[in-house]
Short mmCIF file of N, CA, C and O in Angstrom, two decimals:
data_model
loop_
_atom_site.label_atom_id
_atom_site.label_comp_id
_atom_site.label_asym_id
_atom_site.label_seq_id
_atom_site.Cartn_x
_atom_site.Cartn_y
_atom_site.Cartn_z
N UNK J 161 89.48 -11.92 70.94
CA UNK J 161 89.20 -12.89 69.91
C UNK J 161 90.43 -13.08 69.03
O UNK J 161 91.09 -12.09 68.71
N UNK J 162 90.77 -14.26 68.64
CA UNK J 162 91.77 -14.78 68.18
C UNK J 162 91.44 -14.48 66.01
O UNK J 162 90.55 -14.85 65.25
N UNK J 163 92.62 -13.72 65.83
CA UNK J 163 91.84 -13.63 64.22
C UNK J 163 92.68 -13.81 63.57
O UNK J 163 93.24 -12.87 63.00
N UNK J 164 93.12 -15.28 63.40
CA UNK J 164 93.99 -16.02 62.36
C UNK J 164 93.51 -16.05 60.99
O UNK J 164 92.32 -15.74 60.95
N UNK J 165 93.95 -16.27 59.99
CA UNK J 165 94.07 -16.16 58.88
C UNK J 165 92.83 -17.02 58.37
O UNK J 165 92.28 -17.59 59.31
N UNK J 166 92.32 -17.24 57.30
CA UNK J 166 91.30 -17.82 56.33
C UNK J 166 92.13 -18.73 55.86
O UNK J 166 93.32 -18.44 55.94
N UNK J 167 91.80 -19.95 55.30
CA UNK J 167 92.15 -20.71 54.06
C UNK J 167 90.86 -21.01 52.93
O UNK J 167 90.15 -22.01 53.02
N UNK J 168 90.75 -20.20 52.09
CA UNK J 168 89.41 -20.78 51.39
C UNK J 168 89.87 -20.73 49.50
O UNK J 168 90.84 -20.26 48.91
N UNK J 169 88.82 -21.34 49.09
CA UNK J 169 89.03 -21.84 47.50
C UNK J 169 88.40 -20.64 47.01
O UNK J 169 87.34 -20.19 47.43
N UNK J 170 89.05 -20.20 46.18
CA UNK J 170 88.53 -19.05 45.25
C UNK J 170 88.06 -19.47 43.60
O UNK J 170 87.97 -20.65 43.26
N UNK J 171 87.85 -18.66 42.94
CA UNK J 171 87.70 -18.94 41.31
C UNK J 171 88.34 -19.91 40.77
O UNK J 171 89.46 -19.41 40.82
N UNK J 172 88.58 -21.51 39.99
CA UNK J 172 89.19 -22.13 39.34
C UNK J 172 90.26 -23.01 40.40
O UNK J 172 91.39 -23.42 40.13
N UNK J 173 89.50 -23.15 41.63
CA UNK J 173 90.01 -24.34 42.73
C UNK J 173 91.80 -23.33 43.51
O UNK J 173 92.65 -23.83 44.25
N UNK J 174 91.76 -22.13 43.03
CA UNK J 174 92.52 -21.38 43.77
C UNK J 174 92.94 -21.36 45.34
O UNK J 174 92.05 -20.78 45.95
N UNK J 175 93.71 -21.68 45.99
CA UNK J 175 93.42 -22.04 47.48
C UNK J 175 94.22 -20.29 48.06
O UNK J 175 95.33 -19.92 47.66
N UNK J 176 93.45 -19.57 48.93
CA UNK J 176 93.65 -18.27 49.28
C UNK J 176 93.42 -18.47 50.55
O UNK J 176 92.35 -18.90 50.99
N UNK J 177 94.97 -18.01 51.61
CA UNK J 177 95.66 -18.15 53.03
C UNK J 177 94.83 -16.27 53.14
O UNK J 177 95.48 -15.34 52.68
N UNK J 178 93.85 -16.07 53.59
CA UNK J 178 93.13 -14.70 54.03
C UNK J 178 93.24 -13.77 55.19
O UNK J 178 92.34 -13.91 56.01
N UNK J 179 93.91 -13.08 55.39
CA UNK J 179 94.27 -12.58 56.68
C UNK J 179 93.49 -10.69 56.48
O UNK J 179 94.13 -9.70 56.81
N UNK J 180 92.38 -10.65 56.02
CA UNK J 180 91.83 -9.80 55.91
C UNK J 180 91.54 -9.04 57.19
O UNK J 180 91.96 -7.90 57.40
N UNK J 181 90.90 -9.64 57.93
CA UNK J 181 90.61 -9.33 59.22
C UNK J 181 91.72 -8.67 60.01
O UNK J 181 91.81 -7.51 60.42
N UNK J 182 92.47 -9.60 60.10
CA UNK J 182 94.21 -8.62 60.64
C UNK J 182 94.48 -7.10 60.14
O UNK J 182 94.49 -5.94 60.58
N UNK J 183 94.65 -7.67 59.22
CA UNK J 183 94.96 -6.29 57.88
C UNK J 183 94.52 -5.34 58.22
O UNK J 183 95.26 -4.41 58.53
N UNK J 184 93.01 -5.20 58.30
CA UNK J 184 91.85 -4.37 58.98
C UNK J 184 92.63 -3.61 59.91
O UNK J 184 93.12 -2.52 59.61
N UNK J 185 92.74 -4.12 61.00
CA UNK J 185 92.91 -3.62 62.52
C UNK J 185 94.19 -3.08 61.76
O UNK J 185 93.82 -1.99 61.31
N UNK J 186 95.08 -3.21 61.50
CA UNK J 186 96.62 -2.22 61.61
C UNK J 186 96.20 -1.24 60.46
O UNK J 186 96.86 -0.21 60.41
N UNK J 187 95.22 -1.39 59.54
CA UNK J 187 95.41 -0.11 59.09
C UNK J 187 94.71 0.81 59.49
O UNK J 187 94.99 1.97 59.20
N UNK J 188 93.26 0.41 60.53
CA UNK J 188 93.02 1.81 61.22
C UNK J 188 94.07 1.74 62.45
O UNK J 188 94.02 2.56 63.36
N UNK J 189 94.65 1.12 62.43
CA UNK J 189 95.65 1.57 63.99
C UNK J 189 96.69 2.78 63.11
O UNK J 189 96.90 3.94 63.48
N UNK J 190 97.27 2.03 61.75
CA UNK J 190 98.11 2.96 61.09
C UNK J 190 97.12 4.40 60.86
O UNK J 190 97.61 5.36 61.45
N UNK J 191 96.33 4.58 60.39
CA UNK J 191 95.53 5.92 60.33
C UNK J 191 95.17 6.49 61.36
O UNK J 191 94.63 7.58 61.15
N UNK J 192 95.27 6.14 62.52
CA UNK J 192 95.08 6.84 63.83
C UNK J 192 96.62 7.42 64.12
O UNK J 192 96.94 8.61 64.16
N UNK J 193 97.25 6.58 64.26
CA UNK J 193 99.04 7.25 63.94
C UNK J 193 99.47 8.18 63.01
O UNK J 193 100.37 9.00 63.16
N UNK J 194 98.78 8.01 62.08
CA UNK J 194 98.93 9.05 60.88
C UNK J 194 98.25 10.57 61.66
O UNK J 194 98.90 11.58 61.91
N UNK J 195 96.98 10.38 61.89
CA UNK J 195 96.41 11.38 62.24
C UNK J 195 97.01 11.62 63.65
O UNK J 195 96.12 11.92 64.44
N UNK J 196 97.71 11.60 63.96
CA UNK J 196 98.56 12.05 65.79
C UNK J 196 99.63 12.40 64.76
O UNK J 196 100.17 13.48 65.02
N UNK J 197 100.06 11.83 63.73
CA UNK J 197 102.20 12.23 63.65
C UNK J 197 102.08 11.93 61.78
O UNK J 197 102.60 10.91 61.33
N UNK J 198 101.52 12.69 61.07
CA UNK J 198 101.66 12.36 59.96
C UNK J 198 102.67 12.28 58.87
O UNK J 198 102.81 11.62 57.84
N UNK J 199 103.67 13.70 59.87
CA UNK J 199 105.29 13.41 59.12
C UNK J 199 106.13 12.03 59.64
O UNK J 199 106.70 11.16 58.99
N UNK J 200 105.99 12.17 60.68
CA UNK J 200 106.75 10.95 61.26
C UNK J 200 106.24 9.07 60.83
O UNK J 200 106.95 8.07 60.86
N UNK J 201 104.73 9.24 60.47
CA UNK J 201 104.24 7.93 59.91
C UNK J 201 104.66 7.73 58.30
O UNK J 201 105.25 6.73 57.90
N UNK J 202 104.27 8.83 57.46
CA UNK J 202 104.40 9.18 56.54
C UNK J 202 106.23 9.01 55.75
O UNK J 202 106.56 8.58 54.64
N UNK J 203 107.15 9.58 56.97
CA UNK J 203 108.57 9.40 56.38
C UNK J 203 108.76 8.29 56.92
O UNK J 203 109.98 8.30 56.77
N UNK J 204 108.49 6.89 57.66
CA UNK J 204 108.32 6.16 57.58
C UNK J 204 108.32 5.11 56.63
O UNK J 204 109.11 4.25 56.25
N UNK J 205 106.80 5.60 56.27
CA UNK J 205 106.40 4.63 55.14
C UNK J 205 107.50 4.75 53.85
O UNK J 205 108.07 3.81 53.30
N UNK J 206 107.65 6.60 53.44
CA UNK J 206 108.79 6.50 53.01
C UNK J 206 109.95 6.39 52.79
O UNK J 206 110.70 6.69 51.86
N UNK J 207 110.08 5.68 54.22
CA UNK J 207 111.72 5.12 54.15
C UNK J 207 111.39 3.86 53.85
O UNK J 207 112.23 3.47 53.03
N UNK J 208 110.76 3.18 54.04
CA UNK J 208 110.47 1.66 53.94
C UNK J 208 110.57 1.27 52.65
O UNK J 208 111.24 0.28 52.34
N UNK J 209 109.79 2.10 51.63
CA UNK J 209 109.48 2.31 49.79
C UNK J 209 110.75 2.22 49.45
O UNK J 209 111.04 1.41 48.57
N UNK J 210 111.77 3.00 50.08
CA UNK J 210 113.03 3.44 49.28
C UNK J 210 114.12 2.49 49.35
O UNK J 210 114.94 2.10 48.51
N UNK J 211 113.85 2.15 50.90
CA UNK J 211 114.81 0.92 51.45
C UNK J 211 114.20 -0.33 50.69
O UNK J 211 115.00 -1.24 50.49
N UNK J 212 113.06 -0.48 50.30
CA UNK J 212 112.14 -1.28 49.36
C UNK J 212 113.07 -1.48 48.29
O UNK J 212 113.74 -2.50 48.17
N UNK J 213 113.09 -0.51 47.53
CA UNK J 213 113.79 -0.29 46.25
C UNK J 213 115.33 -0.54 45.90
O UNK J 213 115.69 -1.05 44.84
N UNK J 214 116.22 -0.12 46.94
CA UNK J 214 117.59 -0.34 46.95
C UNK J 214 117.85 -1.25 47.13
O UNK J 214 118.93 -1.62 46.66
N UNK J 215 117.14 -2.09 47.86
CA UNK J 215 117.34 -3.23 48.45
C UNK J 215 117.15 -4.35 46.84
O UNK J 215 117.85 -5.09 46.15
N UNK J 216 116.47 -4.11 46.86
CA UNK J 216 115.77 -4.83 45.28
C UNK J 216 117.11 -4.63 43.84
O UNK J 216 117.70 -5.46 43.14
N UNK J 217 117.15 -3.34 43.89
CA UNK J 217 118.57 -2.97 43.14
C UNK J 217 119.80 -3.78 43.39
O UNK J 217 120.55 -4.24 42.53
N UNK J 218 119.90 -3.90 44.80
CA UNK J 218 121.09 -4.42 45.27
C UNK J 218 121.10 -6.45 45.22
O UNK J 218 122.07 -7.19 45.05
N UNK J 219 119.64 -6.82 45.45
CA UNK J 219 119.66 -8.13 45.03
C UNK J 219 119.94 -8.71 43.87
O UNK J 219 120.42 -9.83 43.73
N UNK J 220 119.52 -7.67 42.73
CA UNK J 220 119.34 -7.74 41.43
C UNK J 220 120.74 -7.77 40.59
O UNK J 220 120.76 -8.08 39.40
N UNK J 221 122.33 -7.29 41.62
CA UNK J 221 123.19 -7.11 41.16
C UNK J 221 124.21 -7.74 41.86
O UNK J 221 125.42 -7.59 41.64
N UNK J 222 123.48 -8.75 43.05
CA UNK J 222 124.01 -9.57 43.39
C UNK J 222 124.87 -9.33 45.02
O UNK J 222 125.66 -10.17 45.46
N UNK J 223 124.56 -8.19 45.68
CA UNK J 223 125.33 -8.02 46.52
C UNK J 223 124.69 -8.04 47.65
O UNK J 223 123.74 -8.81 47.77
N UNK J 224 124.98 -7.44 48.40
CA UNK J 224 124.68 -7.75 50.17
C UNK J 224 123.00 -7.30 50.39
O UNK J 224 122.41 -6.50 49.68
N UNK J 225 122.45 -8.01 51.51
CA UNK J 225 121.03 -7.56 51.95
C UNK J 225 121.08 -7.04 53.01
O UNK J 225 120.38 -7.56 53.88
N UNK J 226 121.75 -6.07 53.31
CA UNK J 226 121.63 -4.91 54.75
C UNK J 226 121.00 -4.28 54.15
O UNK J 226 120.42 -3.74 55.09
N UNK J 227 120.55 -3.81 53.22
CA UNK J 227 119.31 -2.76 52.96
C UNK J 227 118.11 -3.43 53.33
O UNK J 227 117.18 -2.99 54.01
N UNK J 228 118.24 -4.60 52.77
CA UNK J 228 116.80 -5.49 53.15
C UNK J 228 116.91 -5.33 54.73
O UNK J 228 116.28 -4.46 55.32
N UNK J 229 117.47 -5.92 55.15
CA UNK J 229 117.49 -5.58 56.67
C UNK J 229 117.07 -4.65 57.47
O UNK J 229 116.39 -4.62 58.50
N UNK J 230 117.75 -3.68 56.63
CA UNK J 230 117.22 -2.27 57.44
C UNK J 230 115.72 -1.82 56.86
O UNK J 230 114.97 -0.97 57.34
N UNK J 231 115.55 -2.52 55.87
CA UNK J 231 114.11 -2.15 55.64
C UNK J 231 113.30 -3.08 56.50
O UNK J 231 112.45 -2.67 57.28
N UNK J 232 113.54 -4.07 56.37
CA UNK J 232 112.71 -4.80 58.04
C UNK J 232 112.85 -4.62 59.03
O UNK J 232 112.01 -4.94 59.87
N UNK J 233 114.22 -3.93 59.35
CA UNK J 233 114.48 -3.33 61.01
C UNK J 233 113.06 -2.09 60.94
O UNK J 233 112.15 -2.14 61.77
N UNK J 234 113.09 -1.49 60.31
CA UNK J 234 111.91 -0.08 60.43
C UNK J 234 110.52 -0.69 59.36
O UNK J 234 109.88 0.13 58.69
N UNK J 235 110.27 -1.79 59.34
CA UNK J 235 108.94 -2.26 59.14
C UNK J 235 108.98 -3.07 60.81
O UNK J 235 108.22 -2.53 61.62
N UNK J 236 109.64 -4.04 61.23
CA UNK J 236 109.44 -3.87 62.83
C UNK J 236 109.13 -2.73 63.82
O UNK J 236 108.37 -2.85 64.79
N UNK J 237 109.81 -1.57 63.45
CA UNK J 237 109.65 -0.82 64.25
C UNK J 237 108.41 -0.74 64.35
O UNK J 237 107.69 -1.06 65.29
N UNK J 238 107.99 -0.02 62.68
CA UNK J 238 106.61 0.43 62.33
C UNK J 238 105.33 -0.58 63.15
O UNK J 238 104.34 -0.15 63.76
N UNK J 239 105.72 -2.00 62.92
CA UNK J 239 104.69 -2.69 63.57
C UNK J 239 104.45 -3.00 65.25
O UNK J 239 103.53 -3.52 65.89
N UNK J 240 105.87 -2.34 65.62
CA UNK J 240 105.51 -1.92 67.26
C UNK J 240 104.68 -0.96 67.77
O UNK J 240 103.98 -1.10 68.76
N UNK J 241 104.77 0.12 67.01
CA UNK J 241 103.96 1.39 66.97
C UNK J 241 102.18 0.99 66.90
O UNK J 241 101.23 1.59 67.40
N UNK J 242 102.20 -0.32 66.03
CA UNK J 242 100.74 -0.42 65.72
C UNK J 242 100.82 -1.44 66.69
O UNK J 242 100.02 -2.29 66.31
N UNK J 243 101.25 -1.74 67.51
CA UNK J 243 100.75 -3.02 68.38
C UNK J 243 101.31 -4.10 68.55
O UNK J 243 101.24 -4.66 69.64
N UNK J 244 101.93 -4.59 67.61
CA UNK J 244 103.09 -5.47 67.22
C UNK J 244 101.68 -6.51 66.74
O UNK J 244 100.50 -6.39 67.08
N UNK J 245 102.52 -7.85 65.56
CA UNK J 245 101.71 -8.49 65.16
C UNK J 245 101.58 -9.94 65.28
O UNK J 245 101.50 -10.90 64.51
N UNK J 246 101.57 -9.66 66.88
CA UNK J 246 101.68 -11.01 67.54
C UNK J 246 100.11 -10.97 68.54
O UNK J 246 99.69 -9.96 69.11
N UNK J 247 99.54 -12.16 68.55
CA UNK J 247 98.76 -12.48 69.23
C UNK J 247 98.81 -12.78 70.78
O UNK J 247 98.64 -13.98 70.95
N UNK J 248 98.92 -12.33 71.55
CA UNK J 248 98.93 -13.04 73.02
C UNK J 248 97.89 -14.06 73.58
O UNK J 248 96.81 -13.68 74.04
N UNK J 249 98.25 -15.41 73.51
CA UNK J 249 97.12 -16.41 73.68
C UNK J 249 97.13 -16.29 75.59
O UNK J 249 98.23 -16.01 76.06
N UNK J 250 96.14 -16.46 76.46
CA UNK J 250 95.36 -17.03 77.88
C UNK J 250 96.75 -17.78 78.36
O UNK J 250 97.06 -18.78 77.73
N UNK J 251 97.67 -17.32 79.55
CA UNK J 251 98.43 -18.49 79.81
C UNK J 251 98.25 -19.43 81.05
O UNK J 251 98.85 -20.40 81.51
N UNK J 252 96.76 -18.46 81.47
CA UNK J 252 96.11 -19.28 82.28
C UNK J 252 95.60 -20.61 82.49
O UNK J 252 95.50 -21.26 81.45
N UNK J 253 95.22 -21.23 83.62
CA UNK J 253 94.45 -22.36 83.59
C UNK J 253 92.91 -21.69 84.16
O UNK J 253 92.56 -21.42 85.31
N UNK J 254 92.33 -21.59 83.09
CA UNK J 254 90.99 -20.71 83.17
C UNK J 254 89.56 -21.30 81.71
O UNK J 254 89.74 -21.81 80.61
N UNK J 255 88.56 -21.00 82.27
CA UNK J 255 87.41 -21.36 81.22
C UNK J 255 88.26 -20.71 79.75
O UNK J 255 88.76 -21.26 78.77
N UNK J 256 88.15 -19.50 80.13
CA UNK J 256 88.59 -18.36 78.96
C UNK J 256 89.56 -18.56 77.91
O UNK J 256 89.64 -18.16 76.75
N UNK J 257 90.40 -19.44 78.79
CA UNK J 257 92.07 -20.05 78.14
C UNK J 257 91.86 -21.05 77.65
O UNK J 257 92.72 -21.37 76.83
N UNK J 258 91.03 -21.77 77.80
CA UNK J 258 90.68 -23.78 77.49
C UNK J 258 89.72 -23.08 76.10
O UNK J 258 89.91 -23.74 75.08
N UNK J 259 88.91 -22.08 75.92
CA UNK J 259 87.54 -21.65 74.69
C UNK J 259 88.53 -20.85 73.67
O UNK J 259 88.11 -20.68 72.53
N UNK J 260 89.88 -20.34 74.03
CA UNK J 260 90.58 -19.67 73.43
C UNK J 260 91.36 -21.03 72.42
O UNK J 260 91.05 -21.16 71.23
N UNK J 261 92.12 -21.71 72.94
CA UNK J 261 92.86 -22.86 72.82
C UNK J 261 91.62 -23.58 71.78
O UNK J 261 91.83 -23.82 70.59
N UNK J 262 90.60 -23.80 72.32
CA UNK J 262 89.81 -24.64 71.15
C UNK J 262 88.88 -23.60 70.18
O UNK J 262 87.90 -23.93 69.50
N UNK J 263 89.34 -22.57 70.29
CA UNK J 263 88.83 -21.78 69.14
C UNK J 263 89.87 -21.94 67.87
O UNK J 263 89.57 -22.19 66.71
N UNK J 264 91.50 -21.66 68.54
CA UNK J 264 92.72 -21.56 67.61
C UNK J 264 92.79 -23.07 67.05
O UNK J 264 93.10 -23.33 65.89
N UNK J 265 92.41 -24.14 68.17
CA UNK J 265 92.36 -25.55 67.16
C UNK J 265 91.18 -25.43 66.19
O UNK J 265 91.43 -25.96 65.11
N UNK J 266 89.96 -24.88 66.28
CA UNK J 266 89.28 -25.23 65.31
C UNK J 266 89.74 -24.09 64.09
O UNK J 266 89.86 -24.54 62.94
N UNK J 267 89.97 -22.88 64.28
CA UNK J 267 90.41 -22.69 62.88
C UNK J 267 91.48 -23.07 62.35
O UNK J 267 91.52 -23.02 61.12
N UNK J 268 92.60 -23.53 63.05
CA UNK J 268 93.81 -24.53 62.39
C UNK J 268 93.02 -25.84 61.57
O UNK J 268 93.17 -26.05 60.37
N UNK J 269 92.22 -26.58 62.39
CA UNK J 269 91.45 -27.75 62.26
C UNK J 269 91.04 -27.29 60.35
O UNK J 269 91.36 -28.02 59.41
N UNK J 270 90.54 -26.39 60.24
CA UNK J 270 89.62 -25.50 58.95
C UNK J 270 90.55 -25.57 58.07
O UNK J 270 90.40 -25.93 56.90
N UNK J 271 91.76 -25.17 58.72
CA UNK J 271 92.66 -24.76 57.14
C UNK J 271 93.48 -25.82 57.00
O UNK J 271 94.06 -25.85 55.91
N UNK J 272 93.77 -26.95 57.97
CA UNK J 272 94.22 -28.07 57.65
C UNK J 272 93.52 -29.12 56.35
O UNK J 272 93.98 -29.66 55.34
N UNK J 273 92.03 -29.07 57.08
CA UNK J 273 90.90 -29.72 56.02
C UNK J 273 90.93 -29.03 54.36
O UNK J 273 90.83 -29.68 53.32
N UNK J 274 91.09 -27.46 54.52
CA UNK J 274 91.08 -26.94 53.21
C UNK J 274 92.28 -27.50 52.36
O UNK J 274 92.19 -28.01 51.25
N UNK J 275 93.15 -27.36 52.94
CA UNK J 275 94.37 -27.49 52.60
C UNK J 275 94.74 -29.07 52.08
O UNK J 275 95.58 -29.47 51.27
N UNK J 276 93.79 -29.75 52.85
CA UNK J 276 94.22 -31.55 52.40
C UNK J 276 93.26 -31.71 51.38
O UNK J 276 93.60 -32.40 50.42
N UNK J 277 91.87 -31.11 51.40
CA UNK J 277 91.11 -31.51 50.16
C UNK J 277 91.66 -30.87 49.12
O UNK J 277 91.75 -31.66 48.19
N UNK J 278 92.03 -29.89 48.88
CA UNK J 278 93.08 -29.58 47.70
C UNK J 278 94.29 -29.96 47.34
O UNK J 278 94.62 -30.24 46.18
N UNK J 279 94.99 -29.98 48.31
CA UNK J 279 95.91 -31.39 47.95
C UNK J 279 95.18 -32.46 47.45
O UNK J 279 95.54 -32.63 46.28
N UNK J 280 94.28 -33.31 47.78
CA UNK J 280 93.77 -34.91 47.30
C UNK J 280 93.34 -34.05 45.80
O UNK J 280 94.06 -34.34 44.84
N UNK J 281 92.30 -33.11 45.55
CA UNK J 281 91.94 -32.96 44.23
C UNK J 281 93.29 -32.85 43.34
O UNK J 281 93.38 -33.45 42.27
N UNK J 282 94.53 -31.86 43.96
CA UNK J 282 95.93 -31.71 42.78
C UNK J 282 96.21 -32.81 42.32
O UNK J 282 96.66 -33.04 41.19
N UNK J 283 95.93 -33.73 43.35
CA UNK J 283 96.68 -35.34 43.36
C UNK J 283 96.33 -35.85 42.60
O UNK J 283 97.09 -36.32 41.75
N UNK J 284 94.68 -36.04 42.57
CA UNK J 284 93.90 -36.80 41.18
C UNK J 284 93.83 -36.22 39.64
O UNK J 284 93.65 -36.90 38.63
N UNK J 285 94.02 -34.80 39.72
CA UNK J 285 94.32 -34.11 38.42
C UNK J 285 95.43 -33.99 38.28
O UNK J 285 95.70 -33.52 37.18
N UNK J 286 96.57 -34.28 39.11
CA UNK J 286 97.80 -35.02 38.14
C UNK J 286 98.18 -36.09 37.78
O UNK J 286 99.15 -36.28 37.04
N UNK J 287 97.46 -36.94 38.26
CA UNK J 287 97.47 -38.19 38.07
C UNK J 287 96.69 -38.34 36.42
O UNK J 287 97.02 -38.86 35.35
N UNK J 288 95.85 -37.80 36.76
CA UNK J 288 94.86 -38.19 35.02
C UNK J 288 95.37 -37.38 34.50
O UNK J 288 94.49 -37.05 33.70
N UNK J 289 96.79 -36.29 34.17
CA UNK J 289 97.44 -35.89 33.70
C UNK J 289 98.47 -36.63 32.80
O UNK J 289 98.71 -36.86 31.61
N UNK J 290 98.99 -36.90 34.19
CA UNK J 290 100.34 -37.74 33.70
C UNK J 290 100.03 -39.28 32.82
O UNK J 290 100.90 -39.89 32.20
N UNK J 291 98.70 -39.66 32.93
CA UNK J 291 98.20 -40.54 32.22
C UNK J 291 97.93 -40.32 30.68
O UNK J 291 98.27 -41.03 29.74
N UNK J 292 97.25 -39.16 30.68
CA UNK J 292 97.18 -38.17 29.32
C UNK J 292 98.32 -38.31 28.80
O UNK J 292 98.48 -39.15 27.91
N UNK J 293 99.32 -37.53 29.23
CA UNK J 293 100.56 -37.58 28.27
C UNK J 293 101.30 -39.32 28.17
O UNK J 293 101.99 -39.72 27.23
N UNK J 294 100.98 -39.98 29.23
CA UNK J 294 101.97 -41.16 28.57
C UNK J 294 101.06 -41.81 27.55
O UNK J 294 101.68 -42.35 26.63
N UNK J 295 99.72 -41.89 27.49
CA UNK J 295 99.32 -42.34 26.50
C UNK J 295 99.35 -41.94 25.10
O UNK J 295 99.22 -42.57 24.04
N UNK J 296 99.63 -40.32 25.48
CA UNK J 296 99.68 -39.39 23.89
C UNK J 296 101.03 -40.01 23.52
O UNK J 296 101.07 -40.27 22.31
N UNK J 297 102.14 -40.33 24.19
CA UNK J 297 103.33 -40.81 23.72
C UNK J 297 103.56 -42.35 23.43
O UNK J 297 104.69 -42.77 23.22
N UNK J 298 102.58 -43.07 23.43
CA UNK J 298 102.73 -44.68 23.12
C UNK J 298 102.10 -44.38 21.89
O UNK J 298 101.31 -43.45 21.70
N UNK J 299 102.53 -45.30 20.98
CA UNK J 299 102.49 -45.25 19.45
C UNK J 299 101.74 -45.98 19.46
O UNK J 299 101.64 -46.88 20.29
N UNK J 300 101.05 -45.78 18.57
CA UNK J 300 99.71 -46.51 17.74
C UNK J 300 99.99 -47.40 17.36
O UNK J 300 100.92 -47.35 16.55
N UNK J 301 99.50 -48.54 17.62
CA UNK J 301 99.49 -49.84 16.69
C UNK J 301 98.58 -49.80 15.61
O UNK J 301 97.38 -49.58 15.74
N UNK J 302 99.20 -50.04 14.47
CA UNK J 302 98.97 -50.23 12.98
C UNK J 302 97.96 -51.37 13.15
O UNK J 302 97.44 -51.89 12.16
#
């Protein structure tokens, strides 16, 4: 089963890209790794934090991103270990491959729709925005 991301409206017309479901699966894959190699997952994670940090130091002062790098070289690694976080779609010509294909269009189909009706609503509440203020700025006739 194909488990692409959510697009849904939250509290105060908020639009939230949801990849909960994903998330899920690598962190019991990560806790099953933990529990086989807990120094080796563990100094991991803490190299990633640290390379996190320097890296951040080093943007902040303007200089090179090979720390960043190397902190994504060993967050790749890390995500080979869990499976890697790529989907393999059917490259068949099969029932299975054609229900797969129109499963991934209909949840694209979902977050396209979410995504345009919130666009059209931004559209109309800036519009009666920008109306607001030019009228607050035309002077009153006496």
């Amino acid at each position: 089963m194909i488990q692409l991301p959510t697009l849904r409206l939250e509290a105060h017309g908020i639009l939230v890209l949801d990849d909960t479901a994903s998330a899920h699966g690598y962190l019991r894959t990560l806790a099953d790794l933990y529990r086989e190699d807990p120094e080796g997952v563990g100094d991991a994670l803490i190299l990633i934090a640290d390379l996190g940090d320097a890296a951040e130091e080093v943007r902040c002062s303007g200089g090179c991103d090979c720390t960043g790098r190397a902190r994504d070289g060993v967050i790749d690694d890390l995500l080979l270990d869990l499976g890697g976080a790529r989907t393999a779609l059917d490259p068949r010509v099969t029932h299975r491959a054609l229900m797969q294909a129109r499963q991934l269009a209909g949840a694209a189909q979902a977050i396209a729709d979410t995504a345009r009706a919130r666009a059209d609503e931004l559209a109309a509440l800036t519009a009666m925005e920008r109306k607001a203020r030019e009228d607050a700025r035309r002077p009153v006739a006496p």
